[in-house]
Amino acid sequence: MSDCIFCKIVAGEIPSFKIYENQDYLAFLDIFPFSWGHTLVIPKKHYPWVWEVKNIGEYFQVCQKIAQHYQKTLNQKLVISHVYGEDIPHAHIHLIPNVKNYMGKLNERLGDLRQSQLQPEQAKKILEKLRLS
């Protein structure tokens, strides 16, 4: 879709801070993160919603690979995953590591939990620690 921001990221028209990429999926840092390392995982092919992705098992395996990498790299058990979002109708799963007191805030509006915009210097530090090859 030509007007989809995630499709533009996949096409390289909009820059992103890539955590992981394979032939079918791309994971990159959220630019308005809930926490340090907040990552979005998307299929490269446009699907409006997660439940429309043709090979959803493979999609979740990619998410699992990244989440387990975060667990090991950050030495923590909890990596929250969220499947939500109407703002951008392109399937995406949020992986949110390194969350302190997050569970107690689940009743708050998710938008109220967002931090300030991710800056390139901060993204570089995160990528150095979390990027998968």
PDB file of N, CA and C in Angstrom, residues 89-129:
ATOM      1  N   PRO A  89      -3.094   0.518   9.982  1.00  0.00           N
ATOM      2  CA  PRO A  89      -3.678  -0.751   9.552  1.00  0.00           C
ATOM      3  C   PRO A  89      -2.697  -1.599   8.740  1.00  0.00           C
ATOM      4  N   HIS A  90      -1.616  -1.971   9.391  1.00  0.00           N
ATOM      5  CA  HIS A  90      -0.628  -2.920   8.859  1.00  0.00           C
ATOM      6  C   HIS A  90      -0.294  -3.802  10.051  1.00  0.00           C
ATOM      7  N   ALA A  91      -0.426  -5.095   9.889  1.00  0.00           N
ATOM      8  CA  ALA A  91      -0.202  -6.023  11.004  1.00  0.00           C
ATOM      9  C   ALA A  91       1.091  -5.682  11.734  1.00  0.00           C
ATOM     10  N   HIS A  92       1.010  -5.593  13.056  1.00  0.00           N
ATOM     11  CA  HIS A  92       2.206  -5.350  13.855  1.00  0.00           C
ATOM     12  C   HIS A  92       2.011  -5.870  15.268  1.00  0.00           C
ATOM     13  N   ILE A  93       3.100  -6.408  15.800  1.00  0.00           N
ATOM     14  CA  ILE A  93       3.114  -6.919  17.169  1.00  0.00           C
ATOM     15  C   ILE A  93       4.166  -6.131  17.934  1.00  0.00           C
ATOM     16  N   HIS A  94       3.771  -5.631  19.091  1.00  0.00           N
ATOM     17  CA  HIS A  94       4.682  -4.899  19.966  1.00  0.00           C
ATOM     18  C   HIS A  94       5.376  -5.888  20.891  1.00  0.00           C
ATOM     19  N   LEU A  95       6.691  -5.791  21.004  1.00  0.00           N
ATOM     20  CA  LEU A  95       7.470  -6.528  21.997  1.00  0.00           C
ATOM     21  C   LEU A  95       8.075  -5.478  22.918  1.00  0.00           C
ATOM     22  N   ILE A  96       7.726  -5.572  24.205  1.00  0.00           N
ATOM     23  CA  ILE A  96       8.091  -4.516  25.148  1.00  0.00           C
ATOM     24  C   ILE A  96       8.924  -5.113  26.280  1.00  0.00           C
ATOM     25  N   PRO A  97      10.258  -5.023  26.149  1.00  0.00           N
ATOM     26  CA  PRO A  97      11.132  -5.533  27.207  1.00  0.00           C
ATOM     27  C   PRO A  97      11.449  -4.453  28.231  1.00  0.00           C
ATOM     28  N   ASN A  98      12.131  -4.870  29.277  1.00  0.00           N
ATOM     29  CA  ASN A  98      12.699  -3.926  30.227  1.00  0.00           C
ATOM     30  C   ASN A  98      11.636  -3.018  30.844  1.00  0.00           C
ATOM     31  N   VAL A  99      10.577  -3.617  31.318  1.00  0.00           N
ATOM     32  CA  VAL A  99       9.452  -2.852  31.842  1.00  0.00           C
ATOM     33  C   VAL A  99       9.404  -2.963  33.356  1.00  0.00           C
ATOM     34  N   LYS A 100       9.479  -1.832  34.026  1.00  0.00           N
ATOM     35  CA  LYS A 100       9.338  -1.806  35.479  1.00  0.00           C
ATOM     36  C   LYS A 100       7.950  -1.272  35.807  1.00  0.00           C
ATOM     37  N   ASN A 101       7.256  -1.981  36.651  1.00  0.00           N
ATOM     38  CA  ASN A 101       5.919  -1.587  37.105  1.00  0.00           C
ATOM     39  C   ASN A 101       4.898  -1.495  35.973  1.00  0.00           C
ATOM     40  N   TYR A 102       5.193  -2.106  34.847  1.00  0.00           N
ATOM     41  CA  TYR A 102       4.281  -2.025  33.709  1.00  0.00           C
ATOM     42  C   TYR A 102       2.960  -2.728  33.994  1.00  0.00           C
ATOM     43  N   MET A 103       3.034  -3.888  34.614  1.00  0.00           N
ATOM     44  CA  MET A 103       1.818  -4.672  34.823  1.00  0.00           C
ATOM     45  C   MET A 103       0.786  -3.905  35.637  1.00  0.00           C
ATOM     46  N   GLY A 104       1.227  -3.096  36.565  1.00  0.00           N
ATOM     47  CA  GLY A 104       0.295  -2.307  37.358  1.00  0.00           C
ATOM     48  C   GLY A 104      -0.336  -1.175  36.583  1.00  0.00           C
ATOM     49  N   LYS A 105       0.209  -0.882  35.424  1.00  0.00           N
ATOM     50  CA  LYS A 105      -0.291   0.233  34.624  1.00  0.00           C
ATOM     51  C   LYS A 105      -1.159  -0.213  33.452  1.00  0.00           C
ATOM     52  N   LEU A 106      -1.422  -1.495  33.352  1.00  0.00           N
ATOM     53  CA  LEU A 106      -2.180  -1.978  32.200  1.00  0.00           C
ATOM     54  C   LEU A 106      -3.567  -1.371  32.097  1.00  0.00           C
ATOM     55  N   ASN A 107      -4.124  -0.924  33.190  1.00  0.00           N
ATOM     56  CA  ASN A 107      -5.450  -0.326  33.155  1.00  0.00           C
ATOM     57  C   ASN A 107      -5.425   1.108  32.645  1.00  0.00           C
ATOM     58  N   GLU A 108      -4.236   1.704  32.568  1.00  0.00           N
ATOM     59  CA  GLU A 108      -4.126   3.053  32.022  1.00  0.00           C
ATOM     60  C   GLU A 108      -4.181   2.979  30.499  1.00  0.00           C
ATOM     61  N   ARG A 109      -4.491   4.101  29.897  1.00  0.00           N
ATOM     62  CA  ARG A 109      -4.436   4.141  28.435  1.00  0.00           C
ATOM     63  C   ARG A 109      -3.005   3.935  27.988  1.00  0.00           C
ATOM     64  N   LEU A 110      -2.791   3.060  27.026  1.00  0.00           N
ATOM     65  CA  LEU A 110      -1.443   2.763  26.561  1.00  0.00           C
ATOM     66  C   LEU A 110      -0.734   4.002  26.041  1.00  0.00           C
ATOM     67  N   GLY A 111      -1.450   4.881  25.405  1.00  0.00           N
ATOM     68  CA  GLY A 111      -0.833   6.100  24.890  1.00  0.00           C
ATOM     69  C   GLY A 111      -0.228   6.957  25.977  1.00  0.00           C
ATOM     70  N   ASP A 112      -0.770   6.906  27.171  1.00  0.00           N
ATOM     71  CA  ASP A 112      -0.244   7.694  28.280  1.00  0.00           C
ATOM     72  C   ASP A 112       1.076   7.147  28.797  1.00  0.00           C
ATOM     73  N   LEU A 113       1.429   5.929  28.436  1.00  0.00           N
ATOM     74  CA  LEU A 113       2.663   5.307  28.903  1.00  0.00           C
ATOM     75  C   LEU A 113       3.849   5.602  27.990  1.00  0.00           C
ATOM     76  N   ARG A 114       3.587   6.123  26.821  1.00  0.00           N
ATOM     77  CA  ARG A 114       4.663   6.345  25.859  1.00  0.00           C
ATOM     78  C   ARG A 114       5.649   7.386  26.367  1.00  0.00           C
ATOM     79  N   GLN A 115       6.905   7.172  26.009  1.00  0.00           N
ATOM     80  CA  GLN A 115       7.962   8.111  26.350  1.00  0.00           C
ATOM     81  C   GLN A 115       8.125   9.102  25.208  1.00  0.00           C
ATOM     82  N   SER A 116       9.083   9.989  25.326  1.00  0.00           N
ATOM     83  CA  SER A 116       9.347  10.944  24.257  1.00  0.00           C
ATOM     84  C   SER A 116       9.923  10.217  23.039  1.00  0.00           C
ATOM     85  N   GLN A 117       9.956  10.926  21.926  1.00  0.00           N
ATOM     86  CA  GLN A 117      10.405  10.318  20.676  1.00  0.00           C
ATOM     87  C   GLN A 117      11.828   9.787  20.792  1.00  0.00           C
ATOM     88  N   LEU A 118      12.023   8.610  20.230  1.00  0.00           N
ATOM     89  CA  LEU A 118      13.326   7.961  20.222  1.00  0.00           C
ATOM     90  C   LEU A 118      14.296   8.768  19.362  1.00  0.00           C
ATOM     91  N   GLN A 119      15.444   9.065  19.911  1.00  0.00           N
ATOM     92  CA  GLN A 119      16.468   9.827  19.199  1.00  0.00           C
ATOM     93  C   GLN A 119      17.502   8.869  18.598  1.00  0.00           C
ATOM     94  N   PRO A 120      18.125   9.253  17.476  1.00  0.00           N
ATOM     95  CA  PRO A 120      19.089   8.367  16.820  1.00  0.00           C
ATOM     96  C   PRO A 120      20.218   7.884  17.733  1.00  0.00           C
ATOM     97  N   GLU A 121      20.732   8.752  18.606  1.00  0.00           N
ATOM     98  CA  GLU A 121      21.823   8.348  19.496  1.00  0.00           C
ATOM     99  C   GLU A 121      21.360   7.248  20.449  1.00  0.00           C
ATOM    100  N   GLN A 122      20.151   7.417  20.977  1.00  0.00           N
ATOM    101  CA  GLN A 122      19.594   6.416  21.891  1.00  0.00           C
ATOM    102  C   GLN A 122      19.338   5.112  21.136  1.00  0.00           C
ATOM    103  N   ALA A 123      18.800   5.226  19.924  1.00  0.00           N
ATOM    104  CA  ALA A 123      18.525   4.036  19.114  1.00  0.00           C
ATOM    105  C   ALA A 123      19.808   3.268  18.830  1.00  0.00           C
ATOM    106  N   LYS A 124      20.895   3.978  18.549  1.00  0.00           N
ATOM    107  CA  LYS A 124      22.170   3.320  18.264  1.00  0.00           C
ATOM    108  C   LYS A 124      22.623   2.484  19.457  1.00  0.00           C
ATOM    109  N   LYS A 125      22.479   3.012  20.662  1.00  0.00           N
ATOM    110  CA  LYS A 125      22.866   2.276  21.872  1.00  0.00           C
ATOM    111  C   LYS A 125      22.013   1.020  22.046  1.00  0.00           C
ATOM    112  N   ILE A 126      20.724   1.160  21.786  1.00  0.00           N
ATOM    113  CA  ILE A 126      19.819   0.015  21.909  1.00  0.00           C
ATOM    114  C   ILE A 126      20.177  -1.041  20.863  1.00  0.00           C
ATOM    115  N   LEU A 127      20.395  -0.594  19.623  1.00  0.00           N
ATOM    116  CA  LEU A 127      20.734  -1.528  18.547  1.00  0.00           C
ATOM    117  C   LEU A 127      22.029  -2.278  18.840  1.00  0.00           C
ATOM    118  N   GLU A 128      23.017  -1.597  19.410  1.00  0.00           N
ATOM    119  CA  GLU A 128      24.283  -2.251  19.740  1.00  0.00           C
ATOM    120  C   GLU A 128      24.070  -3.412  20.704  1.00  0.00           C
ATOM    121  N   LYS A 129      23.111  -3.276  21.582  1.00  0.00           N
ATOM    122  CA  LYS A 129      22.866  -4.311  22.582  1.00  0.00           C
ATOM    123  C   LYS A 129      21.895  -5.384  22.080  1.00  0.00           C
TER     124      LYS A 129
END
